[in-house]
Amino acid sequence: VGVAGVPVGGPDLVLIAGPCAVENEEQTLRAAHAVRAAGAHLLRGGAFKPRSSPYSFRGLRKDGLAILARAREATGLGVVTEVLTPEDLPVVGPIADLLQIGSRNMHNASLLEAVGRYGRPVLLKRGYGATVREWLLAAEYVLAQGNPHVVLCERGIRTFETATRNTLDLNAVAWARRHTHLPVVVDPSHGTGRRDLVSPLSLAAIAAGGDGLLLEVHPDPHDALCDGDQSLTCEQLTSLVPGLRRVGEAVGRSWFPVPLYPRWVAEAAAR
Amino acid sequence: VGVAGVPVGGPDLVLIAGPCAVENEEQTLRAAHAVRAAGAHLLRGGAFKPRSSPYSFRGLRKDGLAILARAREATGLGVVTEVLTPEDLPVVGPIADLLQIGSRNMHNASLLEAVGRYGRPVLLKRGYGATVREWLLAAEYVLAQGNPHVVLCERGIRTFETATRNTLDLNAVAWARRHTHLPVVVDPSHGTGRRDLVSPLSLAAIAAGGDGLLLEVHPDPHDALCDGDQSLTCEQLTSLVPGLRRVGEAVGRSWFPVPLYPRWVAEAAAR
Amino acid sequence: VGVAGVPVGGPDLVLIAGPCAVENEEQTLRAAHAVRAAGAHLLRGGAFKPRSSPYSFRGLRKDGLAILARAREATGLGVVTEVLTPEDLPVVGPIADLLQIGSRNMHNASLLEAVGRYGRPVLLKRGYGATVREWLLAAEYVLAQGNPHVVLCERGIRTFETATRNTLDLNAVAWARRHTHLPVVVDPSHGTGRRDLVSPLSLAAIAAGGDGLLLEVHPDPHDALCDGDQSLTCEQLTSLVPGLRRVGEAVGRSWFPVPLYPRWVAEAAAR
Amino acid sequence: VGVAGVPVGGPDLVLIAGPCAVENEEQTLRAAHAVRAAGAHLLRGGAFKPRSSPYSFRGLRKDGLAILARAREATGLGVVTEVLTPEDLPVVGPIADLLQIGSRNMHNASLLEAVGRYGRPVLLKRGYGATVREWLLAAEYVLAQGNPHVVLCERGIRTFETATRNTLDLNAVAWARRHTHLPVVVDPSHGTGRRDLVSPLSLAAIAAGGDGLLLEVHPDPHDALCDGDQSLTCEQLTSLVPGLRRVGEAVGRSWFPVPLYPRWVAEAAAR
């Protein structure tokens, strides 16, 4: 699956990183530059946010998309962002290089079929209570509309354990690698819910066969509007990437080259 | 919450029964007459069916709605049927006396807000992996649009137990009765997944404080297109109702009178 | 299964009630008199307590057993108390009319076989993470030693839900009634972990087919050394029993007569 | 924790491998030589087997211990084997270099205290339904008796997922590494229940910070008396170890030297 020039699911590992929510231009650009410098290939950021409560912050919506577009222009990183409804597709679709279907929407057949028809690459998160077989059947809803560009994402399931927000299910990653040709990336931020566990579980996700990672990174997690407890700082991401590369090499995976700055490309072309 | 003249959540118990899916007119009418004769107040039946696989039977759709409308005309029972997307509302809404939001859609905020704006009474099933607090927050999505007519429905959660399809959570019923003024009905068909357990769990649901039941009934469960294993026969429903009435009386609840046949009403008016 | 003259699993319902832990003679006797007056047939009380932490209160042990014996003498109620190891059997066995195997010990084969050989009636609690099939196999460990007097006890399982301590699984009660001839009692105190949910779930347990209840009752729950949050007051038990009797009658079960005071029996014999 | 000269929880990784159950001398010796040749440091094998059903194969018991002793003599590998009850300690203890407490016995306080007093190193498996906090409290039962030699073992928990036997919880491994100084090893054989997932999850376990692995290996898994579906062949183990070493190096861990053959040691001493 090619996303803004980055092949997901090939021999190389891919890192998608960025803030849970786009909060403002300064926060998003700082995060985008930092994750690019750390070695990330794609920028994640939520403009339309699904929330359990209708009274929680639900994202900057269109303004958030515009900020993501400017971050892509500045850094060269393709954009991964969530779409919540078929009606939002005409707005979200043109900005998203990879359209995220969130965990709560894994069973939303009309949304799956709409992104299937839209044709853009899709990141399909596993429902937090869904079996791995249901996860693949949800992917079928997209594939059956003629869109083969589906990336699966394991993000933790609900169990009785309360020390962590979810239980990251790396069995599911290895299982999916054996039962489908679709790429599988892993989200240890939601999978653990705790900043101090994100790094070891990121390494484990690569060792288990994950094709890449989806990580929440925030310039100042303590002030984050959502998911601050599970966001890495930019410095933590920078420290983590060399270990990811080493574990990747140990299991035969290399690191895809970080996209060039568009400015450099333009300057080179001008010369 | 008043549904086709039947008050849900008042002092009286309410029984919603019928087939999982509308398969054809004959099956639906047989079921409708039988459940009415057994003491049911509302007819359930799926025309638009949510399925894990895109290749499963997904319902008769508009034709199914027309059959449900004829069944209502023939029996006087109000219709409970599921709506899957906001776009289907103009089609499903006029037929449904009570609009069902299925377990897989409990987190579908745009659908919840759409039925909230539509104003028709809503049956909100608990997500199979959702906490009781999330269930109430999902109801808030409907209420916040100005639609106060929400009926909660417990239908079982996923656990490690494999002897039953789900684990019916009657703790949740008692908890919801104490934490909200909204009516709570219980679906032991999905909550157990086994015909032989539906009757005892129906009795238990009433004893735990449930305001009513949602039961799958099929004239010939062995030939059912879906959920045959958990559907009662018409005869089993007929045997069950007297016990439900007795347990209801034991906890201070009476049985709402079964709606009159429209034909009788018309004849009486003609005289 | 006959326990101190009380038949468990016959046509009549049986109520086992008392404090989580025997704390002192005054508390235990107050509780015993109160639960007898409310309609209970057997007295529960822990002398040897299993605890997750080695540093928690682990019971009065032998002193607790002596108090239970005095409570039986005073009230005529048979004693239900837990045995933790085969070595404790010579001490606990002579005092216990019904030997409780706790949830944490459901898989403890050597303990199960020891109580199987001992021959006294056994109350086998379901493991909080055990399937219903494993629960029956654990009973087989007792039965295979030639002791047929096993009473099963459902006490809730662990799930993702955090609003309640456990999820009481009444599916399991109905399932066990259909798959075994052994009596099944229900413990809604552990099954909910919340005093305000114990009464509705007790009613539901009887409606689901339970042969009786195991309830934690404490004269002053706020001062309880353990499980105060889930203990009924004596007054709450007194209010609950008439409802239990009514629901029992609704499902064809009567209430076993409360044992006579030994003092009355002695006086009558003396006359 | 030193086990037969092998330090568990130090900078080096440790591999414990062998059959689920000791079936006969030939099978055990073949497995022992093969796992030693592949790079394992300790031999696992069950002589006393815990089983859900009293009618399943429960191990060769004393005969099995004797076979394990001969395997140790032949290969130089220390022995890891399970003890089920305090009464078996005088028999199992002298043979076991590392005494295994199984998942079903994690809450068995009298057994934990008995091995605590016995003083031999203990491998404490997490209960399949136990939280990580309860797991550490179970370790406290051993530690509080003055035995500091406890190795924790994550072996998967029960969830709603049915594609795998258990859900291996690597969150728990990273969490335990941060909340205790005790070594943590991982059992992906039980954690997945499927041979084809054991290798990727073994790599992931090391990347997550595990100090070693506990793997089921059988010369002919299809004829295994128990757990054949999750046992690696000797060839699969041989293929896996180089990858484990590479991932270990990537996270800063080296591979402890495999113990010398006692025969070589004796010959060298004789020269």
Coordinates of C-alpha atoms in Angstrom, one line a residue, chain A:
Chain A
V1 CA 0.0 0.0 0.0
G2 CA 1.6 3.2 -1.2
V3 CA 0.8 6.3 1.0
A4 CA 2.2 9.6 -0.2
G5 CA 5.2 7.8 -1.7
V6 CA 5.8 5.6 1.3
P7 CA 5.2 1.9 0.8
V8 CA 3.4 0.3 3.8
G9 CA 3.7 -3.4 4.0
G10 CA 6.9 -3.8 2.0
P11 CA 10.3 -4.8 3.3
D12 CA 10.8 -1.5 5.0
L13 CA 9.3 -0.4 8.3
V14 CA 7.2 2.7 8.4
L15 CA 6.6 5.1 11.3
I16 CA 3.4 7.2 11.6
A17 CA 3.6 9.7 14.4
G18 CA 2.0 12.9 15.6
P19 CA -0.4 14.3 18.1
C20 CA -3.7 12.7 19.0
A21 CA -5.6 15.9 18.1
V22 CA -4.7 18.8 16.0
E23 CA -5.0 21.6 18.6
N24 CA -3.5 24.6 16.8
E25 CA -1.0 25.3 14.0
E26 CA 2.0 25.9 16.3
Q27 CA 1.6 22.6 18.2
T28 CA 1.0 20.6 15.0
L29 CA 4.0 22.1 13.1
R30 CA 6.3 21.6 16.1
A31 CA 5.2 18.0 16.3
A32 CA 5.5 17.4 12.5
H33 CA 9.0 18.8 12.3
A34 CA 10.1 16.8 15.4
V35 CA 8.7 13.5 14.3
R36 CA 10.2 14.0 10.8
A37 CA 13.6 14.7 12.4
A38 CA 13.2 11.6 14.6
G39 CA 12.7 9.4 11.5
A40 CA 8.9 9.3 10.9
H41 CA 7.5 8.9 7.5
L42 CA 3.9 10.0 7.9
L43 CA 2.1 12.5 10.2
R44 CA -0.9 11.5 12.2
G45 CA -3.3 14.0 13.7
G46 CA -7.0 14.1 14.5
A47 CA -9.2 16.8 13.1
F48 CA -12.5 15.0 13.5
K49 CA -12.4 13.2 16.8
P50 CA -14.7 10.4 17.9
R51 CA -15.5 10.7 21.6
S52 CA -17.5 8.6 24.1
S53 CA -19.2 11.8 25.4
P54 CA -20.9 14.3 23.2
Y55 CA -19.6 17.0 25.6
S56 CA -15.9 16.3 25.1
F57 CA -13.6 18.2 22.6
R58 CA -14.5 16.8 19.2
G59 CA -11.6 18.3 17.2
L60 CA -11.0 21.5 15.1
R61 CA -12.7 19.8 12.1
K62 CA -12.1 21.8 8.9
D63 CA -9.6 24.1 10.5
G64 CA -7.7 21.1 11.7
L65 CA -7.6 19.7 8.2
A66 CA -6.1 23.0 6.9
I67 CA -3.4 22.9 9.6
L68 CA -2.6 19.3 8.6
A69 CA -2.3 20.4 4.9
R70 CA 0.1 23.1 5.9
A71 CA 2.2 20.7 8.0
R72 CA 2.4 18.3 5.0
E73 CA 3.6 21.2 2.8
A74 CA 6.2 22.2 5.3
T75 CA 7.6 18.8 6.1
G76 CA 6.8 16.5 3.2
L77 CA 5.1 14.0 5.5
G78 CA 1.9 12.5 4.2
V79 CA -1.1 12.9 6.4
V80 CA -3.0 10.2 8.3
T81 CA -6.3 11.4 9.8
E82 CA -9.6 9.9 10.7
V83 CA -12.9 10.1 8.9
L84 CA -16.0 9.6 11.0
T85 CA -18.9 9.5 8.5
P86 CA -19.5 9.1 4.8
E87 CA -20.7 12.7 4.6
D88 CA -17.3 14.0 5.9
L89 CA -15.4 12.2 3.1
P90 CA -15.6 15.0 0.5
V91 CA -13.9 17.2 3.2
V92 CA -11.5 14.8 4.8
G93 CA -10.6 12.7 1.8
P94 CA -8.7 15.3 -0.2
I95 CA -6.4 16.1 2.7
A96 CA -5.8 12.5 3.9
D97 CA -3.1 10.4 2.3
L98 CA -4.3 7.6 4.5
L99 CA -7.9 7.6 5.8
Q100 CA -8.2 6.3 9.3
I101 CA -11.2 4.3 10.4
G102 CA -11.3 4.3 14.2
S103 CA -11.8 1.5 16.5
R104 CA -15.4 2.5 17.3
N105 CA -16.2 2.5 13.6
M106 CA -14.8 -0.9 12.7
H107 CA -18.3 -2.3 12.4
N108 CA -19.7 0.8 10.6
A109 CA -20.4 -0.9 7.2
S110 CA -21.7 2.2 5.4
L111 CA -18.5 4.1 6.3
L112 CA -16.3 1.1 5.3
E113 CA -18.1 0.9 1.9
A114 CA -17.9 4.6 1.4
V115 CA -14.1 4.6 1.9
G116 CA -14.0 1.5 -0.3
R117 CA -15.6 3.4 -3.1
Y118 CA -13.5 6.5 -2.5
G119 CA -10.4 4.6 -3.3
R120 CA -7.9 6.3 -1.1
P121 CA -5.7 4.1 1.2
V122 CA -7.4 3.1 4.4
L123 CA -6.0 2.5 7.9
L124 CA -8.5 0.1 9.6
K125 CA -8.2 0.0 13.3
R126 CA -9.4 -3.1 15.1
G127 CA -12.5 -2.7 17.2
Y128 CA -11.5 -2.8 20.9
G129 CA -13.9 -5.7 21.4
A130 CA -13.6 -7.4 18.0
T131 CA -12.1 -10.7 17.2
V132 CA -9.4 -10.9 14.6
R133 CA -11.7 -12.7 12.2
E134 CA -14.2 -9.8 12.5
W135 CA -11.4 -7.4 11.8
L136 CA -10.6 -9.2 8.5
L137 CA -14.3 -9.2 7.6
A138 CA -14.4 -5.5 8.2
A139 CA -11.5 -5.1 5.8
E140 CA -13.6 -7.2 3.3
Y141 CA -16.2 -4.4 3.3
V142 CA -13.6 -2.0 1.9
L143 CA -12.0 -4.5 -0.4
A144 CA -15.3 -5.6 -1.8
Q145 CA -15.9 -2.1 -3.1
G146 CA -12.7 -2.4 -5.3
N147 CA -10.3 -0.6 -3.0
P148 CA -7.4 -2.9 -2.2
H149 CA -5.4 -0.4 -0.3
V150 CA -6.1 -1.4 3.3
V151 CA -3.7 -1.2 6.2
L152 CA -4.7 -3.1 9.3
C153 CA -4.0 -1.5 12.7
E154 CA -3.9 -3.4 16.1
R155 CA -4.6 -1.0 18.9
G156 CA -5.3 -3.1 22.0
I157 CA -8.4 -4.9 23.2
R158 CA -10.5 -4.6 26.4
T159 CA -9.8 -7.2 29.1
F160 CA -10.2 -7.4 32.9
E161 CA -6.7 -5.8 33.4
T162 CA -6.9 -2.3 34.8
A163 CA -3.2 -1.4 35.1
T164 CA -3.2 -0.6 31.4
R165 CA -5.9 1.2 29.3
N166 CA -6.1 -1.7 26.9
T167 CA -4.2 -5.0 26.3
L168 CA -2.1 -4.7 23.2
D169 CA -2.7 -8.0 21.4
L170 CA 0.5 -8.9 19.5
N171 CA -0.9 -12.4 19.0
A172 CA -3.3 -10.7 16.6
V173 CA -0.4 -9.0 14.7
A174 CA 1.4 -12.4 14.1
W175 CA -2.0 -14.0 13.3
A176 CA -2.9 -11.3 10.8
R177 CA 0.5 -11.6 9.1
R178 CA -0.2 -15.3 8.5
H179 CA -3.9 -15.0 7.5
T180 CA -3.8 -12.0 5.1
H181 CA -1.5 -10.2 2.7
L182 CA -2.6 -6.8 4.1
P183 CA 0.0 -4.8 5.9
V184 CA -0.4 -4.6 9.7
V185 CA 0.7 -1.6 11.8
V186 CA 0.5 -1.3 15.6
D187 CA -0.6 1.5 17.9
P188 CA 1.1 0.9 21.3
S189 CA -0.1 4.4 22.5
H190 CA -3.7 3.2 22.7
G191 CA -2.6 -0.4 23.3
T192 CA -1.0 0.5 26.6
G193 CA -2.4 3.9 27.5
R194 CA 0.8 4.7 29.5
R195 CA 3.8 6.6 28.2
D196 CA 6.3 4.5 30.1
L197 CA 5.1 1.3 28.3
V198 CA 5.0 2.7 24.7
S199 CA 8.7 2.2 23.9
P200 CA 9.1 -1.5 25.0
L201 CA 5.8 -2.4 23.3
S202 CA 6.9 -0.5 20.1
L203 CA 10.0 -2.7 19.9
A204 CA 7.9 -5.8 20.6
A205 CA 5.4 -4.9 17.9
I206 CA 8.2 -4.8 15.3
A207 CA 9.6 -8.0 16.5
A208 CA 6.2 -9.7 16.3
G209 CA 6.1 -8.8 12.6
G210 CA 4.4 -5.5 12.5
D211 CA 5.0 -3.5 9.3
G212 CA 5.1 -0.2 11.2
L213 CA 3.9 1.8 14.1
L214 CA 1.3 4.5 14.8
L215 CA 2.5 6.6 17.7
E216 CA 1.1 9.5 19.6
V217 CA 3.7 12.3 20.1
H218 CA 3.0 15.7 21.6
P219 CA 5.5 18.5 22.2
D220 CA 4.1 19.0 25.7
P221 CA 2.0 16.0 26.7
H222 CA 0.9 17.5 30.0
D223 CA -1.0 20.2 28.1
A224 CA -2.5 17.9 25.5
L225 CA -6.3 18.2 24.9
C226 CA -6.5 14.5 24.7
D227 CA -4.5 11.3 25.4
G228 CA -1.7 13.2 27.1
D229 CA -0.9 10.2 29.4
Q230 CA -0.1 8.0 26.5
S231 CA 1.8 10.5 24.2
L232 CA 5.5 10.4 23.9
T233 CA 7.5 13.6 24.0
C234 CA 9.4 14.5 20.9
E235 CA 12.6 13.6 22.8
Q236 CA 11.3 10.2 23.7
L237 CA 10.5 9.4 20.1
T238 CA 14.0 10.5 19.0
S239 CA 15.5 8.1 21.6
L240 CA 13.2 5.3 20.5
V241 CA 13.8 5.2 16.8
P242 CA 17.4 3.8 16.8
G243 CA 16.2 0.9 18.9
L244 CA 13.3 0.3 16.4
R245 CA 15.8 0.3 13.6
R246 CA 18.0 -2.2 15.4
V247 CA 15.1 -4.6 16.2
G248 CA 13.9 -4.2 12.6
E249 CA 17.3 -5.2 11.3
A250 CA 17.3 -8.2 13.7
V251 CA 14.1 -9.4 12.0
G252 CA 15.1 -8.5 8.5
R253 CA 13.4 -5.2 8.1
S254 CA 15.1 -1.9 7.1
W255 CA 13.9 1.6 7.7
F256 CA 12.3 3.5 4.8
P257 CA 14.1 6.7 4.0
V258 CA 12.5 9.8 5.5
P259 CA 10.8 12.0 2.9
L260 CA 12.7 15.0 1.7
Y261 CA 11.7 18.5 2.7
P262 CA 9.5 19.9 -0.1
R263 CA 11.6 23.1 0.2
W264 CA 14.8 21.2 -0.6
V265 CA 13.1 19.5 -3.5
A266 CA 11.9 22.8 -4.9
E267 CA 15.3 24.5 -4.4
A268 CA 17.0 21.5 -6.1
A269 CA 14.6 21.8 -9.0
A270 CA 15.2 25.5 -9.3
R271 CA 18.9 25.1 -9.5

